[in-house]
């Protein structure tokens, strides 16, 4: 498989789906930089592939997004950063807890998409931003998470429209996992919370999906999307254990 991108910046790529995507891109010869807050996970990633550049930084910090894109000048940006949202009903959460995903996931997407347009990123660049199926149907046990991820999806639509109006030649994709992602911290926490609420074990709850959705499956779908000879005109994709398809 060949991929046309030269430099990738994966924000939130030290674990889960972001990690798998970063490893696959590096394997394909893409100069890959991973940004995350936790240094230990970054160092563990570096031990797997020494060719990956690691940057320990909070991408939600004011000014961080513009600086990262200015310094690294990627032609592929992957946004997978996510907040470990408390799993409980909204009325049991403080506003600070409730709004956590807004102040991390949505804020990072806002900053990076804004920077991508204002710099702008090089012509022909692509941006892959991860939303969530929670943004389609809600998630009553994760506070403001569903709304935050829905807004992140909207931001990609807004950014694509602005890029077209400015003739920037940017391809901006919104990826929407339609089921909980197995083998990830967030997926396990959410699965356990909903399993307990429904009186089931975690395994019983996760078996509602015929095929599990894993970080490796997601990375395979993303690389296939990015490996197309010409960018697809579809911009939003649902991902399940059975594969990826355009929304609608």
Short mmCIF file of C-alpha atoms in Angstrom, two decimals:
data_model
loop_
_atom_site.label_atom_id
_atom_site.label_comp_id
_atom_site.label_asym_id
_atom_site.label_seq_id
_atom_site.Cartn_x
_atom_site.Cartn_y
_atom_site.Cartn_z
CA UNK A 1 0.00 0.00 0.00
CA UNK A 2 1.27 3.48 -0.90
CA UNK A 3 0.39 6.79 0.68
CA UNK A 4 1.14 10.21 -0.75
CA UNK A 5 1.66 12.14 2.47
CA UNK A 6 5.16 13.13 3.58
CA UNK A 7 4.69 14.52 7.10
CA UNK A 8 1.97 13.56 9.57
CA UNK A 9 1.09 15.15 12.88
CA UNK A 10 -1.04 12.88 15.09
CA UNK A 11 -2.48 14.76 18.06
CA UNK A 12 -3.48 12.36 20.82
CA UNK A 13 -1.55 9.53 19.20
CA UNK A 14 0.15 7.91 22.19
CA UNK A 15 -2.65 5.39 22.86
CA UNK A 16 -5.73 3.80 21.36
CA UNK A 17 -6.67 4.47 17.75
CA UNK A 18 -4.24 7.38 17.42
CA UNK A 19 -1.34 5.14 18.38
CA UNK A 20 -2.29 2.51 15.82
CA UNK A 21 -2.67 5.14 13.11
CA UNK A 22 0.71 6.68 13.96
CA UNK A 23 2.46 3.30 13.86
CA UNK A 24 0.87 2.42 10.53
CA UNK A 25 1.78 5.77 8.96
CA UNK A 26 5.38 5.43 10.13
CA UNK A 27 5.49 1.90 8.77
CA UNK A 28 4.43 3.28 5.38
CA UNK A 29 7.33 5.72 5.40
CA UNK A 30 5.50 8.86 6.50
CA UNK A 31 7.56 11.22 8.70
CA UNK A 32 5.30 10.94 11.75
CA UNK A 33 5.16 13.18 14.84
CA UNK A 34 2.91 12.30 17.77
CA UNK A 35 1.71 14.90 20.26
CA UNK A 36 0.24 13.92 23.63
CA UNK A 37 0.31 15.02 27.25
CA UNK A 38 1.58 11.81 28.87
CA UNK A 39 5.31 11.35 28.47
CA UNK A 40 5.30 7.72 29.60
CA UNK A 41 2.94 6.65 26.81
CA UNK A 42 4.95 8.66 24.30
CA UNK A 43 8.17 6.99 25.36
CA UNK A 44 6.50 3.58 25.12
CA UNK A 45 5.45 4.45 21.57
CA UNK A 46 8.98 5.56 20.75
CA UNK A 47 10.30 2.21 21.98
CA UNK A 48 8.09 0.48 19.40
CA UNK A 49 9.17 2.69 16.49
CA UNK A 50 12.24 4.87 17.01
CA UNK A 51 11.48 6.76 13.80
CA UNK A 52 8.41 8.40 15.33
CA UNK A 53 9.03 11.87 16.75
CA UNK A 54 7.30 12.48 20.09
CA UNK A 55 6.20 15.80 21.59
CA UNK A 56 4.88 16.02 25.14
CA UNK A 57 2.45 18.93 25.09
CA UNK A 58 -1.10 19.86 26.00
CA UNK A 59 -2.59 20.70 22.60
CA UNK A 60 -5.54 22.41 24.31
CA UNK A 61 -3.23 25.10 25.68
CA UNK A 62 -3.75 28.52 24.14
CA UNK A 63 -1.47 29.03 21.16
CA UNK A 64 -0.35 25.40 21.03
CA UNK A 65 -2.27 24.46 17.86
CA UNK A 66 -0.86 27.28 15.75
CA UNK A 67 2.66 26.68 17.00
CA UNK A 68 2.50 22.92 16.34
CA UNK A 69 1.33 23.38 12.76
CA UNK A 70 3.82 26.20 12.16
CA UNK A 71 6.79 24.21 13.46
CA UNK A 72 6.01 20.81 11.95
CA UNK A 73 4.24 21.85 8.71
CA UNK A 74 2.42 18.53 8.20
CA UNK A 75 0.48 17.70 5.07
CA UNK A 76 -1.57 15.22 7.14
CA UNK A 77 -3.14 16.11 10.48
CA UNK A 78 -4.92 13.48 12.58
CA UNK A 79 -6.92 14.65 15.62
CA UNK A 80 -7.63 11.81 18.04
CA UNK A 81 -7.04 13.58 21.37
CA UNK A 82 -9.73 12.84 23.93
CA UNK A 83 -10.66 13.60 27.52
CA UNK A 84 -11.26 10.78 30.01
CA UNK A 85 -14.82 11.86 30.73
CA UNK A 86 -16.34 10.80 34.09
CA UNK A 87 -19.00 8.15 33.56
CA UNK A 88 -22.08 9.21 35.52
CA UNK A 89 -25.41 11.04 34.92
CA UNK A 90 -25.14 14.79 34.33
CA UNK A 91 -26.80 15.68 37.66
CA UNK A 92 -24.02 13.91 39.54
CA UNK A 93 -21.31 15.90 37.79
CA UNK A 94 -20.02 19.37 38.53
CA UNK A 95 -19.94 21.78 35.59
CA UNK A 96 -16.16 21.33 35.41
CA UNK A 97 -16.59 17.56 35.09
CA UNK A 98 -19.51 17.88 32.68
CA UNK A 99 -17.65 20.21 30.33
CA UNK A 100 -14.36 18.29 30.29
CA UNK A 101 -14.68 17.03 26.71
CA UNK A 102 -15.58 20.53 25.53
CA UNK A 103 -12.39 21.90 27.07
CA UNK A 104 -10.20 19.17 25.59
CA UNK A 105 -11.65 17.38 22.53
CA UNK A 106 -13.61 20.30 21.08
CA UNK A 107 -11.08 22.94 22.06
CA UNK A 108 -8.21 21.04 20.44
CA UNK A 109 -10.23 20.53 17.24
CA UNK A 110 -11.20 24.21 17.21
CA UNK A 111 -7.58 25.30 17.64
CA UNK A 112 -6.10 22.96 15.05
CA UNK A 113 -8.79 23.53 12.41
CA UNK A 114 -8.50 27.28 12.91
CA UNK A 115 -4.73 27.10 12.54
CA UNK A 116 -5.05 24.90 9.44
CA UNK A 117 -7.10 27.63 7.74
CA UNK A 118 -5.24 30.67 9.06
CA UNK A 119 -1.70 29.47 8.22
CA UNK A 120 -2.86 27.71 5.99
CA UNK A 121 -1.71 24.08 5.71
CA UNK A 122 -0.03 23.20 2.37
CA UNK A 123 -2.32 22.68 -0.66
CA UNK A 124 -3.45 19.06 -0.95
CA UNK A 125 -3.21 18.46 2.81
CA UNK A 126 -5.74 16.30 4.64
CA UNK A 127 -7.17 16.49 8.15
CA UNK A 128 -8.79 13.54 9.92
CA UNK A 129 -10.81 14.43 13.01
CA UNK A 130 -12.40 11.85 15.29
CA UNK A 131 -15.93 12.54 16.52
CA UNK A 132 -18.11 9.85 18.13
CA UNK A 133 -21.33 7.95 17.63
CA UNK A 134 -22.39 9.57 20.92
CA UNK A 135 -22.68 12.79 18.93
CA UNK A 136 -25.41 11.19 16.84
CA UNK A 137 -27.58 9.58 19.50
CA UNK A 138 -26.45 11.00 22.83
CA UNK A 139 -24.72 9.40 25.79
CA UNK A 140 -26.60 9.93 29.05
CA UNK A 141 -23.84 8.57 31.28
CA UNK A 142 -20.98 10.73 30.01
CA UNK A 143 -21.95 14.29 30.86
CA UNK A 144 -21.27 16.75 28.05
CA UNK A 145 -19.29 14.30 25.93
CA UNK A 146 -21.96 13.73 23.26
CA UNK A 147 -22.49 17.43 22.68
CA UNK A 148 -18.76 18.08 22.56
CA UNK A 149 -18.19 15.40 19.93
CA UNK A 150 -21.18 16.60 17.89
CA UNK A 151 -19.65 20.08 17.86
CA UNK A 152 -16.31 18.61 16.82
CA UNK A 153 -18.10 17.04 13.85
CA UNK A 154 -19.73 20.36 12.99
CA UNK A 155 -16.32 22.07 13.14
CA UNK A 156 -14.99 19.79 10.42
CA UNK A 157 -17.95 20.70 8.21
CA UNK A 158 -17.42 24.41 8.88
CA UNK A 159 -13.69 24.11 8.21
CA UNK A 160 -14.23 22.27 4.91
CA UNK A 161 -16.63 24.96 3.75
CA UNK A 162 -14.22 27.76 4.69
CA UNK A 163 -11.35 25.95 2.96
CA UNK A 164 -13.43 25.72 -0.21
CA UNK A 165 -14.41 29.38 -0.06
CA UNK A 166 -10.74 30.33 0.32
CA UNK A 167 -9.64 27.79 -2.31
CA UNK A 168 -7.15 26.23 0.07
CA UNK A 169 -7.30 22.68 -1.35
CA UNK A 170 -7.74 20.99 2.02
CA UNK A 171 -9.52 17.66 2.54
CA UNK A 172 -11.15 17.51 5.96
CA UNK A 173 -12.72 14.28 7.19
CA UNK A 174 -14.91 13.54 10.21
CA UNK A 175 -14.62 9.97 11.50
CA UNK A 176 -17.53 8.71 13.63
CA UNK A 177 -17.03 5.40 15.46
CA UNK A 178 -20.57 4.00 15.64
CA UNK A 179 -19.85 1.61 18.51
CA UNK A 180 -17.61 1.59 21.57
CA UNK A 181 -13.97 0.96 20.70
CA UNK A 182 -12.73 -2.17 22.42
CA UNK A 183 -9.28 -2.29 24.02
CA UNK A 184 -9.25 1.43 24.82
CA UNK A 185 -9.51 3.20 28.17
CA UNK A 186 -12.53 5.23 27.11
CA UNK A 187 -14.27 2.28 25.48
CA UNK A 188 -13.84 0.06 28.53
CA UNK A 189 -14.96 2.78 30.96
CA UNK A 190 -18.06 3.62 28.92
CA UNK A 191 -18.86 -0.03 28.31
CA UNK A 192 -18.58 -0.86 32.00
CA UNK A 193 -20.81 2.06 32.99
CA UNK A 194 -23.56 1.12 30.54
CA UNK A 195 -23.20 -2.58 31.31
CA UNK A 196 -23.68 -1.93 35.02
CA UNK A 197 -26.68 0.33 34.31
CA UNK A 198 -28.31 -2.43 32.26
CA UNK A 199 -27.49 -5.22 34.73
CA UNK A 200 -25.02 -6.95 32.40
CA UNK A 201 -21.35 -7.83 32.46
CA UNK A 202 -18.99 -5.87 30.25
CA UNK A 203 -18.59 -8.85 27.90
CA UNK A 204 -22.37 -9.27 27.61
CA UNK A 205 -22.83 -5.59 26.84
CA UNK A 206 -20.09 -5.50 24.21
CA UNK A 207 -21.55 -8.57 22.47
CA UNK A 208 -24.46 -6.43 21.22
CA UNK A 209 -22.16 -5.70 18.27
CA UNK A 210 -21.54 -8.63 15.96
CA UNK A 211 -17.98 -7.54 15.23
CA UNK A 212 -15.84 -5.66 17.80
CA UNK A 213 -14.37 -2.33 16.76
CA UNK A 214 -10.68 -2.13 17.65
CA UNK A 215 -7.95 0.50 17.20
CA UNK A 216 -6.29 -1.71 14.56
CA UNK A 217 -9.50 -1.90 12.52
CA UNK A 218 -9.88 1.87 12.71
CA UNK A 219 -6.28 2.45 11.61
CA UNK A 220 -6.79 0.11 8.65
CA UNK A 221 -9.89 2.02 7.57
CA UNK A 222 -8.17 5.40 7.91
CA UNK A 223 -5.10 4.33 5.95
CA UNK A 224 -7.32 2.91 3.20
CA UNK A 225 -9.13 6.25 3.02
CA UNK A 226 -5.87 8.18 2.81
CA UNK A 227 -4.36 5.81 0.26
CA UNK A 228 -6.89 6.58 -2.48
CA UNK A 229 -5.37 7.98 -5.67
CA UNK A 230 -7.76 10.93 -5.52
CA UNK A 231 -9.37 12.38 -2.36
CA UNK A 232 -12.94 11.17 -1.95
CA UNK A 233 -15.72 13.74 -2.11
CA UNK A 234 -17.30 12.10 0.95
CA UNK A 235 -16.23 13.89 4.11
CA UNK A 236 -17.99 12.09 6.98
CA UNK A 237 -17.66 8.38 7.71
CA UNK A 238 -19.23 5.93 10.14
CA UNK A 239 -16.90 3.20 11.42
CA UNK A 240 -18.00 -0.13 12.90
CA UNK A 241 -16.37 -3.49 13.43
CA UNK A 242 -17.44 -4.37 9.90
CA UNK A 243 -15.69 -1.44 8.26
CA UNK A 244 -16.18 2.18 7.27
CA UNK A 245 -18.84 3.81 5.10
CA UNK A 246 -19.87 7.37 4.21
CA UNK A 247 -22.56 8.98 6.35
CA UNK A 248 -25.87 8.99 4.54
#
